């Protein structure tokens, strides 16, 4: 709880810097006045219409990815059991690409298609990884990697066969970014995080029992298959909504649980700590992506991808 509290408090300075810096600099006093409704109209437009939804998007997307990564890694009992590694994020991207290049759909339909694509991918991966009425473990990871590879190839095929304007729009979404995110994109994911994160936190003790193995968990009275399927379904919905808001964001769901585990020095992946660290990582990465040296500002998805590649190499080098 101490680590989680520190991580939540650490979001405050990140939010202050996000609110006050940029092309249009704003003082902290003006931020407080604008948030209370007593600020100048131009300041309120910049803060409430642009910077605040971007920061809130980073918090809710990062929190959703962080806690979903902890759930998947617990279920698979594998540090690589992350939704962006086992293909669920790619499936959400496939649904969005089909909506963009196939139907020229608006943003709300694209978001709904991303959610549907993520859920469909989860169903297919779960069915293919089920053996003798059980799923999870290395089979879930390996099947997910295979499904993700097929979906990546499908995404590339759709982009090469689409019209130029549609392909450019889909590619911009695929990079993963918090740029130009308004409240209409943020509120669905905010609602999903507020409603579903408590559900996973309540199931935390049962998830921790799964780390002991299925037989031991059953001896403690845990309905293993029901808990695994239910928590996985909730985590998939969180990943799908997060992807619908920001596009495919790598690294956060993979690294946040493992880093939170090392910070807390506990015996199991901390769910709330993973959510808090995911929110901090994504908002800090988004802030840093705007101030890269040599004017190399880039979407946050590229920044987290570079960091995630290095983290993955480090994780594999330390594995046995």
Tab-separated table of C-alpha atoms in Angstrom:
chain	number	residue	atom	x	y	z
A	1	UNK	CA	0.000	0.000	0.000
A	2	UNK	CA	2.907	2.364	0.656
A	3	UNK	CA	4.325	1.774	-2.810
A	4	UNK	CA	0.900	2.188	-4.432
A	5	UNK	CA	0.285	5.405	-2.505
A	6	UNK	CA	3.660	6.826	-3.555
A	7	UNK	CA	2.912	5.970	-7.194
A	8	UNK	CA	-0.496	7.661	-7.034
A	9	UNK	CA	1.020	10.749	-5.416
A	10	UNK	CA	3.730	10.764	-8.108
A	11	UNK	CA	1.004	11.313	-10.693
A	12	UNK	CA	0.397	14.790	-9.244
A	13	UNK	CA	3.674	16.418	-10.410
A	14	UNK	CA	3.356	14.666	-13.773
A	15	UNK	CA	-0.124	16.113	-14.134
A	16	UNK	CA	1.016	19.586	-13.089
A	17	UNK	CA	3.823	19.594	-15.663
A	18	UNK	CA	1.448	18.265	-18.313
A	19	UNK	CA	-1.086	20.993	-17.549
A	20	UNK	CA	1.361	23.904	-17.419
A	21	UNK	CA	3.923	23.261	-20.165
A	22	UNK	CA	3.617	23.244	-23.911
A	23	UNK	CA	3.304	25.708	-26.739
A	24	UNK	CA	0.928	27.737	-24.553
A	25	UNK	CA	2.459	27.946	-21.061
A	26	UNK	CA	0.066	28.247	-18.129
A	27	UNK	CA	0.839	29.010	-14.510
A	28	UNK	CA	-0.259	26.644	-11.745
A	29	UNK	CA	-2.588	29.289	-10.274
A	30	UNK	CA	-4.315	29.615	-13.649
A	31	UNK	CA	-4.701	25.830	-13.791
A	32	UNK	CA	-6.477	25.759	-10.439
A	33	UNK	CA	-8.694	28.676	-11.450
A	34	UNK	CA	-9.618	27.032	-14.757
A	35	UNK	CA	-10.425	23.700	-13.120
A	36	UNK	CA	-12.691	25.474	-10.642
A	37	UNK	CA	-14.473	27.289	-13.477
A	38	UNK	CA	-13.107	30.740	-12.628
A	39	UNK	CA	-10.341	30.954	-15.208
A	40	UNK	CA	-10.009	32.801	-18.490
A	41	UNK	CA	-11.808	31.323	-21.486
A	42	UNK	CA	-8.638	30.632	-23.577
A	43	UNK	CA	-6.973	28.906	-20.629
A	44	UNK	CA	-10.070	26.799	-19.975
A	45	UNK	CA	-10.225	25.748	-23.628
A	46	UNK	CA	-6.606	24.582	-23.585
A	47	UNK	CA	-6.813	22.849	-20.215
A	48	UNK	CA	-10.286	21.327	-20.189
A	49	UNK	CA	-10.493	20.679	-23.899
A	50	UNK	CA	-6.960	19.445	-24.685
A	51	UNK	CA	-4.526	18.846	-21.839
A	52	UNK	CA	-6.796	17.467	-19.112
A	53	UNK	CA	-8.431	14.766	-21.280
A	54	UNK	CA	-4.990	13.788	-22.575
A	55	UNK	CA	-3.668	13.354	-19.034
A	56	UNK	CA	-6.790	11.502	-17.853
A	57	UNK	CA	-6.513	9.248	-20.912
A	58	UNK	CA	-2.947	8.407	-19.939
A	59	UNK	CA	-4.010	7.598	-16.368
A	60	UNK	CA	-6.955	5.339	-17.234
A	61	UNK	CA	-5.291	3.620	-20.202
A	62	UNK	CA	-2.118	3.000	-18.202
A	63	UNK	CA	-4.066	1.747	-15.179
A	64	UNK	CA	-6.179	-0.582	-17.312
A	65	UNK	CA	-3.158	-2.014	-19.103
A	66	UNK	CA	-1.162	-2.362	-15.882
A	67	UNK	CA	-3.762	-4.331	-13.952
A	68	UNK	CA	-4.708	-6.395	-17.027
A	69	UNK	CA	-1.055	-7.329	-17.474
A	70	UNK	CA	-0.897	-8.475	-13.846
A	71	UNK	CA	-3.979	-10.646	-14.358
A	72	UNK	CA	-2.648	-12.281	-17.526
A	73	UNK	CA	0.778	-12.910	-16.018
A	74	UNK	CA	-0.830	-14.467	-12.957
A	75	UNK	CA	-3.104	-16.684	-15.030
A	76	UNK	CA	-0.295	-17.832	-17.320
A	77	UNK	CA	2.281	-17.915	-14.483
A	78	UNK	CA	4.651	-16.351	-16.995
A	79	UNK	CA	6.260	-12.892	-17.032
A	80	UNK	CA	5.695	-12.792	-20.797
A	81	UNK	CA	1.957	-13.416	-20.434
A	82	UNK	CA	1.068	-9.852	-21.373
A	83	UNK	CA	-1.892	-8.883	-23.591
A	84	UNK	CA	0.402	-7.121	-26.078
A	85	UNK	CA	2.606	-10.225	-26.318
A	86	UNK	CA	-0.146	-12.845	-26.604
A	87	UNK	CA	-2.086	-11.020	-29.272
A	88	UNK	CA	-5.111	-9.472	-27.544
A	89	UNK	CA	-3.956	-5.923	-28.256
A	90	UNK	CA	-3.274	-6.906	-31.868
A	91	UNK	CA	-6.805	-8.295	-32.119
A	92	UNK	CA	-8.245	-4.994	-30.946
A	93	UNK	CA	-6.117	-3.260	-33.577
A	94	UNK	CA	-7.459	-5.612	-36.240
A	95	UNK	CA	-11.038	-4.689	-35.389
A	96	UNK	CA	-10.199	-0.998	-35.617
A	97	UNK	CA	-8.370	-1.366	-38.938
A	98	UNK	CA	-11.289	-3.227	-40.466
A	99	UNK	CA	-13.614	-0.422	-39.382
A	100	UNK	CA	-11.276	2.269	-40.756
A	101	UNK	CA	-10.188	0.815	-44.094
A	102	UNK	CA	-13.244	-1.295	-44.779
A	103	UNK	CA	-16.046	1.077	-43.847
A	104	UNK	CA	-14.481	4.476	-43.233
A	105	UNK	CA	-16.123	4.434	-39.815
A	106	UNK	CA	-16.052	7.410	-37.413
A	107	UNK	CA	-14.164	7.363	-34.120
A	108	UNK	CA	-16.951	5.891	-31.978
A	109	UNK	CA	-17.455	2.961	-34.375
A	110	UNK	CA	-13.690	2.416	-34.556
A	111	UNK	CA	-13.564	2.221	-30.754
A	112	UNK	CA	-16.441	-0.276	-30.676
A	113	UNK	CA	-14.752	-2.353	-33.390
A	114	UNK	CA	-11.523	-2.384	-31.378
A	115	UNK	CA	-13.377	-3.701	-28.325
A	116	UNK	CA	-15.088	-6.371	-30.445
A	117	UNK	CA	-11.782	-7.376	-32.040
A	118	UNK	CA	-10.070	-7.743	-28.677
A	119	UNK	CA	-12.894	-9.863	-27.279
A	120	UNK	CA	-13.028	-12.084	-30.375
A	121	UNK	CA	-9.276	-12.653	-30.226
A	122	UNK	CA	-9.512	-13.582	-26.551
A	123	UNK	CA	-12.244	-16.135	-27.288
A	124	UNK	CA	-10.278	-17.736	-30.128
A	125	UNK	CA	-7.028	-17.819	-28.143
A	126	UNK	CA	-8.758	-19.309	-25.108
A	127	UNK	CA	-10.443	-22.029	-27.158
A	128	UNK	CA	-7.227	-22.950	-28.953
A	129	UNK	CA	-5.216	-23.025	-25.722
A	130	UNK	CA	-7.767	-25.113	-23.814
A	131	UNK	CA	-6.682	-28.680	-23.205
A	132	UNK	CA	-8.605	-31.152	-21.093
A	133	UNK	CA	-10.925	-28.338	-19.999
A	134	UNK	CA	-8.073	-26.242	-18.596
A	135	UNK	CA	-6.248	-23.300	-20.074
A	136	UNK	CA	-3.521	-20.934	-19.083
A	137	UNK	CA	0.189	-21.441	-18.525
A	138	UNK	CA	2.587	-21.731	-21.401
A	139	UNK	CA	-0.120	-22.901	-23.820
A	140	UNK	CA	-1.931	-19.575	-23.480
A	141	UNK	CA	1.294	-17.655	-24.152
A	142	UNK	CA	2.367	-19.777	-27.126
A	143	UNK	CA	-1.065	-19.866	-28.744
A	144	UNK	CA	-1.443	-16.141	-28.151
A	145	UNK	CA	1.881	-15.413	-29.850
A	146	UNK	CA	0.779	-17.463	-32.847
A	147	UNK	CA	-2.612	-15.760	-33.067
A	148	UNK	CA	-0.939	-12.369	-32.715
A	149	UNK	CA	1.454	-13.154	-35.565
A	150	UNK	CA	-1.442	-14.103	-37.843
A	151	UNK	CA	-3.325	-10.934	-36.941
A	152	UNK	CA	-0.234	-8.793	-37.552
A	153	UNK	CA	0.012	-10.267	-41.040
A	154	UNK	CA	-3.697	-9.606	-41.582
A	155	UNK	CA	-3.281	-6.005	-40.445
A	156	UNK	CA	-0.413	-5.465	-42.897
A	157	UNK	CA	-2.466	-7.009	-45.701
A	158	UNK	CA	-5.424	-4.746	-44.966
A	159	UNK	CA	-3.194	-1.677	-44.977
A	160	UNK	CA	-1.510	-2.562	-48.282
A	161	UNK	CA	-4.868	-3.241	-49.965
A	162	UNK	CA	-6.625	-0.114	-48.720
A	163	UNK	CA	-6.924	3.370	-50.157
A	164	UNK	CA	-4.062	5.736	-49.377
A	165	UNK	CA	-6.038	8.059	-47.104
A	166	UNK	CA	-7.574	5.159	-45.175
A	167	UNK	CA	-4.183	3.493	-44.784
A	168	UNK	CA	-2.647	6.711	-43.439
A	169	UNK	CA	-5.487	7.129	-40.939
A	170	UNK	CA	-5.164	3.525	-39.771
A	171	UNK	CA	-1.384	3.793	-39.499
A	172	UNK	CA	-1.670	6.911	-37.342
A	173	UNK	CA	-4.009	5.032	-35.021
A	174	UNK	CA	-1.731	1.967	-34.970
A	175	UNK	CA	1.236	3.965	-33.701
A	176	UNK	CA	-0.461	4.441	-30.340
A	177	UNK	CA	-0.889	7.995	-29.174
A	178	UNK	CA	-2.680	10.243	-26.696
A	179	UNK	CA	-2.600	13.231	-29.044
A	180	UNK	CA	-5.917	14.960	-29.686
A	181	UNK	CA	-7.822	12.701	-27.323
A	182	UNK	CA	-11.066	14.360	-26.255
A	183	UNK	CA	-13.578	13.450	-23.618
A	184	UNK	CA	-15.595	11.377	-26.084
A	185	UNK	CA	-12.641	8.960	-26.384
A	186	UNK	CA	-11.708	9.093	-22.696
A	187	UNK	CA	-15.056	8.634	-20.943
A	188	UNK	CA	-15.776	5.031	-22.120
A	189	UNK	CA	-12.383	3.826	-20.871
A	190	UNK	CA	-12.711	5.866	-17.670
A	191	UNK	CA	-16.067	4.200	-17.022
A	192	UNK	CA	-14.639	0.735	-17.725
A	193	UNK	CA	-11.700	1.313	-15.361
A	194	UNK	CA	-13.915	2.663	-12.554
A	195	UNK	CA	-16.315	-0.283	-12.830
A	196	UNK	CA	-13.974	-3.184	-13.592
A	197	UNK	CA	-10.793	-2.495	-11.620
A	198	UNK	CA	-12.633	-3.000	-8.282
A	199	UNK	CA	-13.911	-6.339	-9.603
A	200	UNK	CA	-10.342	-7.521	-10.184
A	201	UNK	CA	-9.204	-6.186	-6.823
A	202	UNK	CA	-11.964	-8.171	-5.090
A	203	UNK	CA	-10.776	-11.298	-6.912
A	204	UNK	CA	-7.172	-10.652	-5.916
A	205	UNK	CA	-6.976	-13.314	-3.203
A	206	UNK	CA	-8.333	-15.971	-5.568
A	207	UNK	CA	-5.860	-14.932	-8.249
A	208	UNK	CA	-3.010	-15.231	-5.760
A	209	UNK	CA	-4.175	-18.749	-4.970
A	210	UNK	CA	-3.770	-19.659	-8.653
A	211	UNK	CA	-0.050	-18.949	-8.363
A	212	UNK	CA	0.224	-21.979	-6.073
A	213	UNK	CA	-0.973	-24.254	-8.870
A	214	UNK	CA	-4.418	-25.530	-9.791
A	215	UNK	CA	-4.448	-28.472	-7.356
A	216	UNK	CA	-3.404	-26.383	-4.363
A	217	UNK	CA	-5.872	-23.630	-5.304
A	218	UNK	CA	-8.725	-26.136	-5.464
A	219	UNK	CA	-7.789	-27.458	-2.027
A	220	UNK	CA	-8.205	-23.927	-0.653
A	221	UNK	CA	-11.729	-23.770	-2.074
A	222	UNK	CA	-11.053	-21.710	-5.215
A	223	UNK	CA	-13.109	-22.490	-8.325
A	224	UNK	CA	-10.039	-22.401	-10.552
A	225	UNK	CA	-11.617	-22.432	-14.006
A	226	UNK	CA	-14.340	-19.972	-13.051
A	227	UNK	CA	-11.887	-17.508	-11.489
A	228	UNK	CA	-9.436	-17.806	-14.364
A	229	UNK	CA	-12.087	-17.324	-17.046
A	230	UNK	CA	-13.896	-14.524	-15.215
A	231	UNK	CA	-10.828	-12.435	-14.391
A	232	UNK	CA	-9.441	-12.980	-17.871
A	233	UNK	CA	-12.706	-11.747	-19.428
A	234	UNK	CA	-12.639	-8.594	-17.283
A	235	UNK	CA	-8.981	-7.969	-18.148
A	236	UNK	CA	-9.664	-8.415	-21.870
A	237	UNK	CA	-12.433	-5.805	-21.712
A	238	UNK	CA	-10.047	-3.363	-20.017
A	239	UNK	CA	-7.375	-3.958	-22.665
A	240	UNK	CA	-9.908	-3.540	-25.458
A	241	UNK	CA	-11.198	-0.227	-24.109
A	242	UNK	CA	-7.662	1.025	-23.508
A	243	UNK	CA	-6.662	0.121	-27.059
A	244	UNK	CA	-9.797	1.755	-28.425
A	245	UNK	CA	-8.807	5.012	-26.721
A	246	UNK	CA	-5.073	5.204	-27.402
A	247	UNK	CA	-4.330	2.570	-30.014
A	248	UNK	CA	-1.913	-0.315	-29.366
A	249	UNK	CA	0.378	0.725	-26.500
A	250	UNK	CA	3.217	-1.713	-25.873
A	251	UNK	CA	5.450	-2.224	-22.828
A	252	UNK	CA	3.051	-0.958	-20.139
A	253	UNK	CA	1.078	-4.180	-19.590
A	254	UNK	CA	4.289	-6.203	-19.868
A	255	UNK	CA	6.521	-4.224	-17.522
A	256	UNK	CA	4.230	-2.585	-14.955
A	257	UNK	CA	3.373	-5.801	-13.037
A	258	UNK	CA	6.974	-7.006	-12.880
A	259	UNK	CA	8.316	-3.605	-11.845
A	260	UNK	CA	5.576	-3.285	-9.220
A	261	UNK	CA	6.494	-6.729	-7.902
A	262	UNK	CA	10.112	-5.653	-7.504
A	263	UNK	CA	9.133	-2.411	-5.800
A	264	UNK	CA	6.795	-4.099	-3.320
A	265	UNK	CA	9.111	-7.113	-2.826
A	266	UNK	CA	6.051	-9.295	-2.382
A	267	UNK	CA	5.445	-12.878	-3.330
A	268	UNK	CA	2.715	-12.194	-5.881
A	269	UNK	CA	1.945	-9.582	-8.515
A	270	UNK	CA	0.200	-6.603	-6.852
A	271	UNK	CA	-2.945	-5.664	-8.754
A	272	UNK	CA	-3.453	-2.130	-7.481
A	273	UNK	CA	0.281	-1.447	-7.561
A	274	UNK	CA	0.391	-2.611	-11.189
A	275	UNK	CA	-2.488	-0.280	-12.075
A	276	UNK	CA	-0.837	2.676	-10.323
A	277	UNK	CA	2.541	1.993	-11.916
A	278	UNK	CA	0.934	1.538	-15.338
A	279	UNK	CA	-0.738	4.945	-15.020
A	280	UNK	CA	2.515	6.566	-13.940
A	281	UNK	CA	4.592	4.922	-16.685
A	282	UNK	CA	2.232	5.924	-19.487
A	283	UNK	CA	1.686	9.518	-18.366
A	284	UNK	CA	5.412	10.005	-17.730
A	285	UNK	CA	6.285	8.456	-21.107
A	286	UNK	CA	3.732	10.681	-22.835
A	287	UNK	CA	5.172	13.748	-21.136
A	288	UNK	CA	8.696	12.717	-22.054
A	289	UNK	CA	7.700	12.001	-25.664
A	290	UNK	CA	6.794	15.664	-26.087
A	291	UNK	CA	10.249	16.890	-25.032
A	292	UNK	CA	12.696	14.512	-26.664
A	293	UNK	CA	16.029	16.128	-27.619
A	294	UNK	CA	16.669	17.422	-31.143
A	295	UNK	CA	12.929	18.042	-31.649
A	296	UNK	CA	12.302	14.306	-31.966
A	297	UNK	CA	8.868	14.433	-30.352
A	298	UNK	CA	7.055	11.173	-31.093
A	299	UNK	CA	3.790	9.419	-30.226
A	300	UNK	CA	3.894	7.710	-26.864
A	301	UNK	CA	3.402	4.303	-28.476
A	302	UNK	CA	6.803	4.560	-30.154
A	303	UNK	CA	8.467	5.648	-26.909
A	304	UNK	CA	6.972	2.784	-24.899
A	305	UNK	CA	7.895	0.401	-27.720
A	306	UNK	CA	11.562	1.376	-27.526
A	307	UNK	CA	11.544	1.088	-23.745
A	308	UNK	CA	9.662	-2.188	-23.920
A	309	UNK	CA	12.153	-3.716	-26.329
A	310	UNK	CA	15.009	-3.000	-23.958
A	311	UNK	CA	13.007	-4.266	-20.990
A	312	UNK	CA	12.104	-7.484	-22.823
A	313	UNK	CA	15.759	-8.171	-23.632
A	314	UNK	CA	16.677	-7.575	-19.994
A	315	UNK	CA	13.869	-9.854	-18.807
A	316	UNK	CA	14.870	-12.670	-21.156
A	317	UNK	CA	18.547	-12.337	-20.237
A	318	UNK	CA	17.679	-12.820	-16.548
A	319	UNK	CA	15.281	-15.704	-17.123
A	320	UNK	CA	16.152	-19.305	-16.484
